CSV table of C-alpha atoms in Angstrom, one decimal:
chain,number,residue,atom,x,y,z
A,1,MET,CA,0.0,0.0,0.0
A,2,VAL,CA,1.3,3.5,-0.9
A,3,ALA,CA,1.9,5.7,2.1
A,4,PRO,CA,-0.7,8.5,2.6
A,5,GLN,CA,0.0,11.8,1.0
A,6,PHE,CA,-1.8,15.2,1.1
A,7,HIS,CA,-2.7,16.9,-2.1
A,8,HIS,CA,-3.9,20.5,-2.4
A,9,LEU,CA,-7.5,20.7,-3.6
A,10,ALA,CA,-8.6,24.4,-3.4
A,11,GLY,CA,-8.1,27.4,-1.2
A,12,ARG,CA,-7.3,26.2,2.4
A,13,VAL,CA,-8.3,22.5,1.7
A,14,TRP,CA,-5.9,19.6,1.4
A,15,ILE,CA,-7.0,16.0,1.0
A,16,CYS,CA,-5.4,12.7,1.8
A,17,PRO,CA,-7.2,9.8,0.0
A,18,GLY,CA,-7.8,6.5,1.7
A,19,ASP,CA,-6.9,3.1,0.4
A,20,PRO,CA,-8.6,2.4,-2.9
A,21,ASP,CA,-9.0,-1.3,-2.1
A,22,PRO,CA,-12.6,-1.6,-0.8
A,23,GLU,CA,-11.6,-4.5,1.5
A,24,ALA,CA,-9.4,-2.1,3.4
A,25,VAL,CA,-12.4,0.0,4.4
A,26,GLN,CA,-10.1,3.0,4.8
A,27,ALA,CA,-11.7,6.5,4.5
A,28,GLY,CA,-9.8,9.5,3.2
A,29,VAL,CA,-9.4,12.6,5.3
A,30,ALA,CA,-9.1,16.3,4.7
A,31,VAL,CA,-7.5,19.2,6.5
A,32,VAL,CA,-8.5,22.9,6.4
A,33,VAL,CA,-5.3,24.9,7.0
A,34,ASP,CA,-5.5,28.0,9.1
A,35,GLU,CA,-2.8,29.8,11.1
A,36,ARG,CA,-5.3,30.2,14.0
A,37,GLY,CA,-5.7,26.4,14.1
A,38,SER,CA,-6.3,23.8,11.4
A,39,VAL,CA,-9.3,21.5,11.2
A,40,MET,CA,-8.8,17.8,10.5
A,41,ILE,CA,-11.9,16.2,8.9
A,42,ASP,CA,-12.1,12.6,10.2
A,43,ALA,CA,-9.5,10.8,12.2
A,44,GLY,CA,-8.3,7.8,10.2
A,45,GLN,CA,-9.4,4.3,10.6
A,46,SER,CA,-7.0,3.3,13.3
A,47,PRO,CA,-4.2,4.8,15.5
A,48,ALA,CA,-1.7,3.4,13.0
A,49,HIS,CA,-3.5,5.1,10.1
A,50,ALA,CA,-3.7,8.4,12.1
A,51,ARG,CA,0.1,8.3,12.7
A,52,GLU,CA,0.6,7.8,8.9
A,53,ILE,CA,-1.6,10.9,8.3
A,54,GLN,CA,0.5,12.9,10.8
A,55,VAL,CA,3.6,12.0,8.9
A,56,ALA,CA,2.0,13.0,5.7
A,57,LEU,CA,0.9,16.3,7.2
A,58,ALA,CA,4.5,17.0,8.2
A,59,ALA,CA,5.8,16.0,4.8
A,60,ALA,CA,3.5,18.5,3.2
A,61,GLY,CA,4.5,21.2,5.6
A,62,LEU,CA,1.0,21.4,7.0
A,63,PRO,CA,0.3,22.2,10.7
A,64,GLN,CA,-1.1,19.7,13.2
A,65,PRO,CA,-4.8,20.3,13.8
A,66,ARG,CA,-6.6,22.1,16.7
A,67,TRP,CA,-10.0,20.6,15.8
A,68,LEU,CA,-11.0,17.1,14.7
A,69,VAL,CA,-14.4,16.9,13.1
A,70,TYR,CA,-16.3,13.6,12.7
A,71,THR,CA,-18.4,13.4,9.5
A,72,HIS,CA,-20.1,10.5,11.3
A,73,HIS,CA,-19.5,7.8,13.9
A,74,HIS,CA,-18.5,4.8,11.7
A,75,TRP,CA,-15.2,3.1,12.7
A,76,ASP,CA,-13.2,4.0,9.6
A,77,HIS,CA,-13.7,7.7,10.4
A,78,VAL,CA,-13.2,7.8,14.1
A,79,TRP,CA,-11.0,4.9,15.3
A,80,GLY,CA,-7.8,7.0,14.8
A,81,ALA,CA,-9.0,9.7,17.2
A,82,CYS,CA,-7.1,8.3,20.2
A,83,ALA,CA,-3.8,9.1,18.3
A,84,TRP,CA,-4.6,12.8,18.0
A,85,PRO,CA,-3.7,14.3,21.4
A,86,GLY,CA,-4.7,17.8,22.2
A,87,VAL,CA,-7.4,18.2,19.7
A,88,GLU,CA,-11.1,19.2,20.3
A,89,ILE,CA,-13.3,16.5,18.8
A,90,VAL,CA,-16.4,17.9,17.1
A,91,GLY,CA,-19.4,15.9,16.0
A,92,HIS,CA,-23.2,15.8,15.9
A,93,GLU,CA,-24.9,15.1,19.2
A,94,ALA,CA,-26.3,11.8,17.9
A,95,ALA,CA,-22.8,10.5,17.7
A,96,VAL,CA,-22.3,10.6,21.5
A,97,PRO,CA,-24.4,7.7,22.6
A,98,LEU,CA,-23.5,5.7,19.6
A,99,LEU,CA,-19.8,6.1,20.3
A,100,ARG,CA,-20.2,5.6,24.0
A,101,ALA,CA,-21.8,2.2,23.2
A,102,GLU,CA,-18.9,1.4,20.9
A,103,ALA,CA,-16.3,2.4,23.5
A,104,ALA,CA,-17.9,0.0,26.0
A,105,ARG,CA,-17.4,-3.0,23.7
A,106,PRO,CA,-14.4,-5.3,24.6
A,107,TRP,CA,-12.5,-4.7,21.4
A,108,SER,CA,-9.9,-7.4,20.6
A,109,HIS,CA,-9.1,-9.7,17.8
A,110,HIS,CA,-10.8,-12.5,19.7
A,111,TYR,CA,-13.9,-10.3,20.1
A,112,LEU,CA,-14.0,-9.5,16.4
A,113,ASP,CA,-13.8,-13.2,15.5
A,114,GLU,CA,-16.6,-14.0,17.9
A,115,GLN,CA,-18.8,-11.3,16.4
A,116,VAL,CA,-18.2,-12.5,12.8
A,117,ARG,CA,-19.1,-16.1,13.8
A,118,ALA,CA,-22.3,-14.8,15.4
A,119,ASN,CA,-23.2,-12.6,12.4
A,120,PRO,CA,-21.3,-13.4,9.2
A,121,ARG,CA,-22.5,-10.2,7.5
A,122,LEU,CA,-20.1,-8.4,9.8
A,123,GLY,CA,-17.2,-10.2,8.2
A,124,PRO,CA,-16.0,-7.5,5.7
A,125,SER,CA,-16.0,-4.7,8.3
A,126,PHE,CA,-14.7,-6.7,11.3
A,127,ARG,CA,-11.9,-8.4,9.3
A,128,ALA,CA,-10.9,-5.0,8.1
A,129,ARG,CA,-10.8,-3.7,11.7
A,130,ALA,CA,-8.6,-6.7,12.7
A,131,ARG,CA,-6.1,-5.8,9.9
A,132,ALA,CA,-6.2,-2.1,10.8
A,133,VAL,CA,-5.4,-2.4,14.5
A,134,ASP,CA,-2.3,-4.4,15.4
A,135,SER,CA,-2.4,-3.6,19.2
A,136,TRP,CA,-5.4,-2.8,21.4
A,137,GLU,CA,-3.3,-1.7,24.4
A,138,ASP,CA,-3.8,2.0,24.0
A,139,PHE,CA,-6.8,1.9,21.8
A,140,ALA,CA,-10.0,3.9,22.7
A,141,VAL,CA,-13.1,5.0,20.9
A,142,LEU,CA,-13.6,8.7,21.7
A,143,PRO,CA,-17.0,10.5,21.4
A,144,PRO,CA,-17.0,14.1,20.4
A,145,THR,CA,-16.3,16.7,23.2
A,146,ARG,CA,-18.0,19.5,21.3
A,147,THR,CA,-21.4,18.8,19.8
A,148,PHE,CA,-24.1,20.5,17.8
A,149,THR,CA,-27.7,19.9,16.8
A,150,ASP,CA,-28.4,21.4,13.4
A,151,ALA,CA,-25.3,23.4,12.5
A,152,ASP,CA,-22.2,24.9,13.9
A,153,VAL,CA,-19.3,27.2,12.7
A,154,LEU,CA,-15.8,26.8,14.1
A,155,PRO,CA,-13.8,29.9,14.9
A,156,VAL,CA,-11.8,29.5,11.7
A,157,GLY,CA,-14.9,29.8,9.4
A,158,VAL,CA,-15.5,26.1,8.9
A,159,GLY,CA,-19.2,25.2,8.9
A,160,LEU,CA,-20.9,22.0,10.0
A,161,ARG,CA,-24.3,21.0,8.8
A,162,HIS,CA,-26.2,17.9,10.0
A,163,VAL,CA,-27.8,16.0,7.1
A,164,GLY,CA,-28.5,12.6,8.5
A,165,GLY,CA,-29.6,10.1,5.9
A,166,ARG,CA,-29.7,6.3,5.6
A,167,HIS,CA,-25.9,5.7,6.0
A,168,ALA,CA,-25.6,7.2,9.5
A,169,PRO,CA,-28.0,9.2,11.6
A,170,ASP,CA,-25.3,11.7,12.6
A,171,SER,CA,-23.9,12.3,9.1
A,172,THR,CA,-22.5,15.8,8.8
A,173,VAL,CA,-21.2,17.8,5.8
A,174,VAL,CA,-18.3,20.2,6.3
A,175,LEU,CA,-18.4,23.5,4.6
A,176,VAL,CA,-15.4,25.6,3.6
A,177,PRO,CA,-17.1,28.5,1.8
A,178,ASP,CA,-14.0,30.6,1.2
A,179,SER,CA,-12.5,27.7,-0.6
A,180,GLY,CA,-15.6,26.5,-2.4
A,181,VAL,CA,-15.4,23.0,-0.9
A,182,MET,CA,-18.0,20.8,0.7
A,183,VAL,CA,-16.9,17.6,2.4
A,184,LEU,CA,-19.7,15.0,2.2
A,185,GLY,CA,-18.3,12.2,4.3
A,186,ASP,CA,-20.4,9.1,3.4
A,187,CYS,CA,-23.8,10.9,3.8
A,188,PHE,CA,-25.3,9.8,0.5
A,189,TYR,CA,-24.0,6.2,0.7
A,190,PRO,CA,-26.4,3.3,1.4
A,191,PRO,CA,-26.4,1.8,4.9
A,192,PRO,CA,-23.4,-0.3,6.0
A,193,ALA,CA,-23.2,-3.7,4.4
A,194,HIS,CA,-24.5,-5.7,7.4
A,195,LEU,CA,-27.6,-3.5,7.5
A,196,ARG,CA,-28.1,-3.1,3.8
A,197,ARG,CA,-31.2,-4.4,1.9
A,198,PRO,CA,-31.2,-5.3,-1.8
A,199,GLU,CA,-33.2,-2.1,-2.6
A,200,ASP,CA,-30.8,0.2,-0.8
A,201,GLY,CA,-28.6,2.4,-3.0
A,202,LEU,CA,-27.0,5.8,-3.2
A,203,ASP,CA,-29.1,8.7,-2.0
A,204,LEU,CA,-28.4,11.1,-4.9
A,205,GLY,CA,-31.5,13.1,-3.9
A,206,LEU,CA,-29.5,14.1,-0.8
A,207,VAL,CA,-26.6,15.3,-3.0
A,208,ARG,CA,-29.1,17.2,-5.2
A,209,ARG,CA,-30.3,19.1,-2.2
A,210,LEU,CA,-26.8,19.9,-1.2
A,211,LEU,CA,-25.7,21.3,-4.5
A,212,ASP,CA,-25.0,25.0,-4.2
A,213,ASP,CA,-23.5,27.5,-6.7
A,214,ASP,CA,-21.1,28.7,-4.1
A,215,TYR,CA,-19.3,25.3,-4.0
A,216,HIS,CA,-17.0,24.1,-6.7
A,217,TRP,CA,-15.8,20.8,-5.2
A,218,TYR,CA,-17.7,18.0,-3.5
A,219,VAL,CA,-15.5,15.5,-1.5
A,220,SER,CA,-16.7,12.1,-0.4
A,221,SER,CA,-14.6,9.8,1.8
A,222,HIS,CA,-14.1,6.8,-0.5
A,223,ALA,CA,-13.9,8.4,-4.0
A,224,GLU,CA,-12.2,11.0,-6.0
A,225,PRO,CA,-13.4,14.6,-5.4
A,226,MET,CA,-16.1,15.7,-7.8
A,227,THR,CA,-16.3,19.1,-9.4
A,228,ALA,CA,-19.6,20.9,-9.3
A,229,GLU,CA,-20.2,19.9,-12.9
A,230,GLN,CA,-19.5,16.3,-12.2
A,231,ALA,CA,-21.8,16.3,-9.1
A,232,ARG,CA,-24.6,17.8,-11.1
A,233,SER,CA,-24.2,15.4,-13.9
A,234,ALA,CA,-24.2,12.4,-11.5
A,235,VAL,CA,-27.5,13.4,-10.0
A,236,GLU,CA,-29.2,14.5,-13.3
A,237,ASP,CA,-28.2,11.3,-15.0
A,238,ALA,CA,-29.5,9.1,-12.2
């Protein structure tokens, strides 16, 4: 696997793609750079992945973040948070009970194996977790410490908007209006594989409602960034 690297997207926004292998279940991350304190969008899928992201930040000459925003509570977006010391973790209020419940589970390779035997549909996700975390000694699932209900704006002009949806109840889009960038997370994806029904698909209607002439880039967590024209074409052709 190629080591993570940050690439400049637009304005203050830099992106670091995840692993393109879907079996890795590794989400990309983004950072909004600001001399008053940068904003990291999603934490990485594991402490090891978070540390690779930190190396990539330094290699690109980008500052360490002051805020860490969760686009939603799924493991591949939040399990790296325990490797980001000193940040304020920001997320929708619905993420708090969900992540407290996750934090209470006895995570280990043995536990992951037990859960897959009990529910084979968990296999792809839980086997990816086992590959991602080599040691559970210092591992912790961290709920957000700063929450919001409908919307919030961080002191550096980064906006947060709760959109919910079928993928996760706490799905949040991150708005960087001065850079013309909207980070979508996984908000328009179908539910996770172990909860998905045959009729579930992409919620392009949600993307349609998010399209805004002030935004020129739309960034999802497991795909290449879309220009506004590409995003409009995707929803119009559906």
